[in-house]
One Martini backbone bead per residue (centre of mass of N, CA, C, O) as a GRO file, in nm:
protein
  226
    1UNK     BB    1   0.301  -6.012 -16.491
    2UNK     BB    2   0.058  -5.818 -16.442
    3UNK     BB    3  -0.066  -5.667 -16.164
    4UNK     BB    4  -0.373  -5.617 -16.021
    5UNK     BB    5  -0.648  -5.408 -15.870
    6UNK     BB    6  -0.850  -5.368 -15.592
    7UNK     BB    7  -1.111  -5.303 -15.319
    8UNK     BB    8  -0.913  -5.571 -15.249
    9UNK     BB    9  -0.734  -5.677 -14.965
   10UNK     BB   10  -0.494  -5.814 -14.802
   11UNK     BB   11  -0.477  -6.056 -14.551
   12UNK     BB   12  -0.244  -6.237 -14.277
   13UNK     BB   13  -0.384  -6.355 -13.976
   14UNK     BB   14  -0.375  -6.700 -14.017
   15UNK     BB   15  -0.048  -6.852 -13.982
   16UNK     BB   16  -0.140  -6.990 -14.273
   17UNK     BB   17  -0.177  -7.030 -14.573
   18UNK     BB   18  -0.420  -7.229 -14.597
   19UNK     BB   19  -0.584  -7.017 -14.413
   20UNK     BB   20  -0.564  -6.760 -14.619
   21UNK     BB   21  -0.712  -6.915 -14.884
   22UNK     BB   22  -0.994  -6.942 -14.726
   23UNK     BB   23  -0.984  -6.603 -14.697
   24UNK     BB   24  -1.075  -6.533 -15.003
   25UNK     BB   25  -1.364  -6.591 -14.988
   26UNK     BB   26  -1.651  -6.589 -14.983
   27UNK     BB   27  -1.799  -6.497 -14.648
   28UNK     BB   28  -1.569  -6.471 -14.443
   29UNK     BB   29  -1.640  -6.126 -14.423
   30UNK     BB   30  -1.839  -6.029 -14.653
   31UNK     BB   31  -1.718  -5.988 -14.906
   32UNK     BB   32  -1.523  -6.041 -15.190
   33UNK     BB   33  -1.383  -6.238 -15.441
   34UNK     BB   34  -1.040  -6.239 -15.446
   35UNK     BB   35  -1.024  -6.456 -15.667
   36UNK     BB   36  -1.106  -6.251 -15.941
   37UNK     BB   37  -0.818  -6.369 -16.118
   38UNK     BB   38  -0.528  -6.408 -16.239
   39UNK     BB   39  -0.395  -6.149 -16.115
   40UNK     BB   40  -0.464  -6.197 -15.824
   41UNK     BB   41  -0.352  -6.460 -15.798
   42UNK     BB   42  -0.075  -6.390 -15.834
   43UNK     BB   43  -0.041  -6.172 -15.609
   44UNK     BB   44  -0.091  -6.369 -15.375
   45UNK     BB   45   0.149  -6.575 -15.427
   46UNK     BB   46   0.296  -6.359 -15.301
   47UNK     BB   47   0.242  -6.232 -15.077
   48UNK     BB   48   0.239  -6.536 -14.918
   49UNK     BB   49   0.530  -6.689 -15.012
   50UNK     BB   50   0.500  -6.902 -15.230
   51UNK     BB   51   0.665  -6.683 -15.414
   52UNK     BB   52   0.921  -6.487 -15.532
   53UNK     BB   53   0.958  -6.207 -15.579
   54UNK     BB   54   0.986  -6.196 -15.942
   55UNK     BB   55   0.813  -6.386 -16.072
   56UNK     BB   56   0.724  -6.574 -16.308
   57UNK     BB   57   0.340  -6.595 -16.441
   58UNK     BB   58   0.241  -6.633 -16.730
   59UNK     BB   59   0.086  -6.936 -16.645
   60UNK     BB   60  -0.154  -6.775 -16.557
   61UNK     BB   61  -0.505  -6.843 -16.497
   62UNK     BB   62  -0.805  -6.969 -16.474
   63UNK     BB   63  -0.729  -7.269 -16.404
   64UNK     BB   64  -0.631  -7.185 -16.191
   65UNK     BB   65  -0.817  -7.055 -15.990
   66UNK     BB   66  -1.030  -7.264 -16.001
   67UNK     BB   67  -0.839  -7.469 -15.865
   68UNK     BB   68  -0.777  -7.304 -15.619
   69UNK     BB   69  -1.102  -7.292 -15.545
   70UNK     BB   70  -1.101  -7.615 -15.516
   71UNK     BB   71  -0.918  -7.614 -15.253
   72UNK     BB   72  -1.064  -7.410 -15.071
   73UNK     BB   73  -1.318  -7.572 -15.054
   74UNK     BB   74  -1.170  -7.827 -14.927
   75UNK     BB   75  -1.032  -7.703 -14.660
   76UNK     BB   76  -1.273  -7.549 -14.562
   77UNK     BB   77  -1.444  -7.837 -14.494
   78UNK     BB   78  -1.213  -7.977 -14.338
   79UNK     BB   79  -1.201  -7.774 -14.103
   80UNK     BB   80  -1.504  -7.746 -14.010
   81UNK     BB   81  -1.469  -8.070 -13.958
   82UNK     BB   82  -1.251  -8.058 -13.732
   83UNK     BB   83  -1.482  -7.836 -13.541
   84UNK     BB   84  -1.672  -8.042 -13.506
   85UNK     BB   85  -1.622  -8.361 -13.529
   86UNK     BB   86  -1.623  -8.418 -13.839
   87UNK     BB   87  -1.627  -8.569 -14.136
   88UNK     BB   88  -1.515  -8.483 -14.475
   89UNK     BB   89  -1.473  -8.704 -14.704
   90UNK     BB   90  -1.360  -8.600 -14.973
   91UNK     BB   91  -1.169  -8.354 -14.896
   92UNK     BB   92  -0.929  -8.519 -14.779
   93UNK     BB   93  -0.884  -8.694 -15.050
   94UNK     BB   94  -0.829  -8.442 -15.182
   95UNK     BB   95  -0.588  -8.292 -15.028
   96UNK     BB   96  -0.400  -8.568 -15.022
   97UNK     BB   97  -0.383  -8.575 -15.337
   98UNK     BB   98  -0.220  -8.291 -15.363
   99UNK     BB   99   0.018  -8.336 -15.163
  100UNK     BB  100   0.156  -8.577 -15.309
  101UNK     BB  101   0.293  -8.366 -15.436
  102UNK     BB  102   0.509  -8.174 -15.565
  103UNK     BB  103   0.701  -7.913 -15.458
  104UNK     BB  104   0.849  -7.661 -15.511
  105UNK     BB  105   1.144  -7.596 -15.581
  106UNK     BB  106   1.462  -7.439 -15.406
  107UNK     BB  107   1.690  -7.146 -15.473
  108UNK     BB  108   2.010  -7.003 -15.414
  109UNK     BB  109   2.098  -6.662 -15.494
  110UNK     BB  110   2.255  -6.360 -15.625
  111UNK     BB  111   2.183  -6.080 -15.535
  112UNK     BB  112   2.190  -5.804 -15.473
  113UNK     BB  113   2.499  -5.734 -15.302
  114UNK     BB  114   2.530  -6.056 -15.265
  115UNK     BB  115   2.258  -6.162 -15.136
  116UNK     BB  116   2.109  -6.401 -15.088
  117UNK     BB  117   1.812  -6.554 -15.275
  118UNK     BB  118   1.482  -6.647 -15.346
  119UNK     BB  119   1.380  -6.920 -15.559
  120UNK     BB  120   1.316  -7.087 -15.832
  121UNK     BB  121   1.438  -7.377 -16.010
  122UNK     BB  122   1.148  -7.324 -16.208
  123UNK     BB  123   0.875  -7.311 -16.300
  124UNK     BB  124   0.569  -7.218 -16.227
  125UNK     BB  125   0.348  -7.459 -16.105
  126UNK     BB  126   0.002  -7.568 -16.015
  127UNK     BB  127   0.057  -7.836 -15.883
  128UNK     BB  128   0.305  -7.731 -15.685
  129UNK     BB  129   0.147  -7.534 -15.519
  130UNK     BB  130  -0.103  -7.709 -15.439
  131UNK     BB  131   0.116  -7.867 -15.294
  132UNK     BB  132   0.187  -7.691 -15.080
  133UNK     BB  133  -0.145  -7.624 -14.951
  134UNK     BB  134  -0.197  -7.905 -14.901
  135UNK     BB  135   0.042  -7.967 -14.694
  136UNK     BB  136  -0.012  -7.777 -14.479
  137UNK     BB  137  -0.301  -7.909 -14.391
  138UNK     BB  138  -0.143  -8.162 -14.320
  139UNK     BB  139   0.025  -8.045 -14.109
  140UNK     BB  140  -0.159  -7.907 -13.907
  141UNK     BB  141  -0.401  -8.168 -13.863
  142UNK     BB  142  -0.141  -8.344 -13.758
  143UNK     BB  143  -0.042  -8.109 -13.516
  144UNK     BB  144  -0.108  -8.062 -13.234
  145UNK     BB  145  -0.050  -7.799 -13.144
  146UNK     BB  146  -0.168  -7.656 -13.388
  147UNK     BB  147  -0.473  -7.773 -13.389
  148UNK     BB  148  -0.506  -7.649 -13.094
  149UNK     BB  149  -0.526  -7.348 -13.223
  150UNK     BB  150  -0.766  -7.353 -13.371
  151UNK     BB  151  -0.999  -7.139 -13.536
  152UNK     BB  152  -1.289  -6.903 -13.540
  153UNK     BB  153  -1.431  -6.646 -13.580
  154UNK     BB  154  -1.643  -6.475 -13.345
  155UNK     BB  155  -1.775  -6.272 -13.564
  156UNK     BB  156  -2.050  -6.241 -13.707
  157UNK     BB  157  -1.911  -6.153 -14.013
  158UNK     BB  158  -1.675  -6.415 -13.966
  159UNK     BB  159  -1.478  -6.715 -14.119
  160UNK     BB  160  -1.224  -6.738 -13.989
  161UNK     BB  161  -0.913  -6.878 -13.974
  162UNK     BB  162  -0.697  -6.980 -13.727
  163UNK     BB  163  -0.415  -6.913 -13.459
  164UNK     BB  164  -0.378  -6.974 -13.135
  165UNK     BB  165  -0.106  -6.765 -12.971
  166UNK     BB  166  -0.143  -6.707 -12.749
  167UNK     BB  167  -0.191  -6.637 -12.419
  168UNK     BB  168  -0.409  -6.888 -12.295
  169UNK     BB  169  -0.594  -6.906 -12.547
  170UNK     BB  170  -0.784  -6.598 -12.578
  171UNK     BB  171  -0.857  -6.545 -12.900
  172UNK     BB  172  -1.123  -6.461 -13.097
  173UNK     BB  173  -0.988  -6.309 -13.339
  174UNK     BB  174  -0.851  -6.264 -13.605
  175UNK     BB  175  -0.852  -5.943 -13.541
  176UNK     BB  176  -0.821  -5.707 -13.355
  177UNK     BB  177  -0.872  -5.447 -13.516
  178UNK     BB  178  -1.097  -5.564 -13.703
  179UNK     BB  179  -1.296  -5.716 -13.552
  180UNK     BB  180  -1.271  -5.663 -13.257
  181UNK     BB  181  -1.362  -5.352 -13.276
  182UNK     BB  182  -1.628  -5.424 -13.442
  183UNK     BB  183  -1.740  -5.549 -13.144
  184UNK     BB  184  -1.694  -5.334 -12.957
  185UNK     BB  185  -1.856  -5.103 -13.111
  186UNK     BB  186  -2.134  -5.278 -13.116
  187UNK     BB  187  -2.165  -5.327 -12.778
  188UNK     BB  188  -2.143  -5.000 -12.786
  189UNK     BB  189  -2.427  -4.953 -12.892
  190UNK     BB  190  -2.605  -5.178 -12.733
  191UNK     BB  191  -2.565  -5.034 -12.459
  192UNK     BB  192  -2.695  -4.763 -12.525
  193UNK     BB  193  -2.964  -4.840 -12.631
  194UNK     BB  194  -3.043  -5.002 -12.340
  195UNK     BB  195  -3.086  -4.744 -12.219
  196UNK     BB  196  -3.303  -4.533 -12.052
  197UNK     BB  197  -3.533  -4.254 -12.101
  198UNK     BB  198  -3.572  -4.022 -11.937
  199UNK     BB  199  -3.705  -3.738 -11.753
  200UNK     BB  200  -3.713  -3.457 -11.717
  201UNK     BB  201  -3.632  -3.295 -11.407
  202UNK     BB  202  -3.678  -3.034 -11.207
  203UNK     BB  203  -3.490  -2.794 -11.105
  204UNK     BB  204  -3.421  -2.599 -10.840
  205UNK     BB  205  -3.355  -2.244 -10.752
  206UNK     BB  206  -3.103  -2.204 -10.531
  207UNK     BB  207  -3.098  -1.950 -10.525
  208UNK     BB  208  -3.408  -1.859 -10.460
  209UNK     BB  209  -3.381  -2.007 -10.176
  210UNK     BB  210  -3.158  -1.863 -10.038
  211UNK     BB  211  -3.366  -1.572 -10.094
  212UNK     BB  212  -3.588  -1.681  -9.915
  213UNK     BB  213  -3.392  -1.742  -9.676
  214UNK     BB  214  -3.285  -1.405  -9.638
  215UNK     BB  215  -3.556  -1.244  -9.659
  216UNK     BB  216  -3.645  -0.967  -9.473
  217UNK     BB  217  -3.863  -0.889  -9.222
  218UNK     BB  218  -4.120  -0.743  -9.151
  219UNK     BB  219  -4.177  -0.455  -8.898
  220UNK     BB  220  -4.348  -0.368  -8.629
  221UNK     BB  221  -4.404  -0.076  -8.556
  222UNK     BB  222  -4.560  -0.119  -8.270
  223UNK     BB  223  -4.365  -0.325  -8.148
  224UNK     BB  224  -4.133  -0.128  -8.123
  225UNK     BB  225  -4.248   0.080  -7.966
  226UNK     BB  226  -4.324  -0.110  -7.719
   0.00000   0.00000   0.00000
């Protein structure tokens, strides 16, 4: 299947497959909907690793989207109630109900040069992917090391998770480059801002000053006869 570009790039700052598909939603950066056809789709599944490079994705459809993107809303509602402290209600329910399936099959071939190469066993199907990445959000959340580094980026304008793996776990943002910088330049110009405009002062003309002060007095022509 031909894959086709628009002007929503991927990235995948967020550590976590699972954490990735909800980073493609409307809203996590304010961006635009970036699953938003069965070829975006198709192109998102190789890029994340979910499908190996070279993969025929021929049965991707509408239907796949949907589904995606069904998946993506309950994960999202669960990583925020996890973040929040509160139950997820159904979202849980159906997480675990994709998890239970089998994820695609795996094995390995000769590719060029004769070096193994990951393939998929069979072609590839929607309720088996489905189940890869709802099996990550259930590995991520009941992982203690991994849930305890579970983050929200703290940017104005962006909703995406991620895992905080920095050292002291002091990581504020989805992407230092992208939100980080954007939040840098923001706060500096929040403070210029707010400095205060004075009134320009006159300075004295130091030259003239000197001037003033070495300038030779007239003397009394009588006072020097005398």
């Amino acid at each position: 299947m031909a894959v086709g570009k628009s002007s929503c790039d991927w990235r995948f700052d967020s550590g976590r497959p699972c954490l990735d598909l909800v980073a493609t939603g409307i809203g996590t950066t304010g961006a635009c909907e970036l699953l938003e056809g069965a070829e975006r789709l198709a192109d998102w599944l190789v890029a994340t690793g979910l499908v190996p490079s070279g993969t025929r994705l021929d049965a991707v459809d509408e239907t796949w989207v949907a589904r995606f993107r069904q998946l993506r809303a309950g994960v999202d509602r669960l990583l925020t109630a996890e973040l929040g402290g509160r139950g997820a209600g159904s979202a849980l329910d159906r997480v675990n109900e994709l998890a239970a399936e089998a994820p695609p099959g795996l094995r390995a071939v000769r590719g060029r040069g004769g070096k193994l190469v990951r393939t998929l066993s069979a072609d590839a199907e929607c309720g088996a992917l489905l189940a890869a990445v709802a099996r990550d959000a259930v590995e991520l959340l009941t992982d203690p090391v991994a849930r305890a580094g579970l983050r929200r980026c703290e940017a104005d304008s962006c909703r995406r998770f991620y895992l905080d793996t920095s050292r002291g776990h002091r990581r504020r943002w989805c992407s230092s480059e992208v939100c980080g910088n954007r939040e840098r330049v923001a706060r500096h110009r929040r403070r210029a801002a707010a400095v205060p405009v004075t009134a320009a002062v006159p300075v004295p003309d130091a030259t003239a000053s000197r001037g003033a002060r070495t300038r030779p007095v007239a003397q009394n022509p009588d006072a020097t006869a005398s």
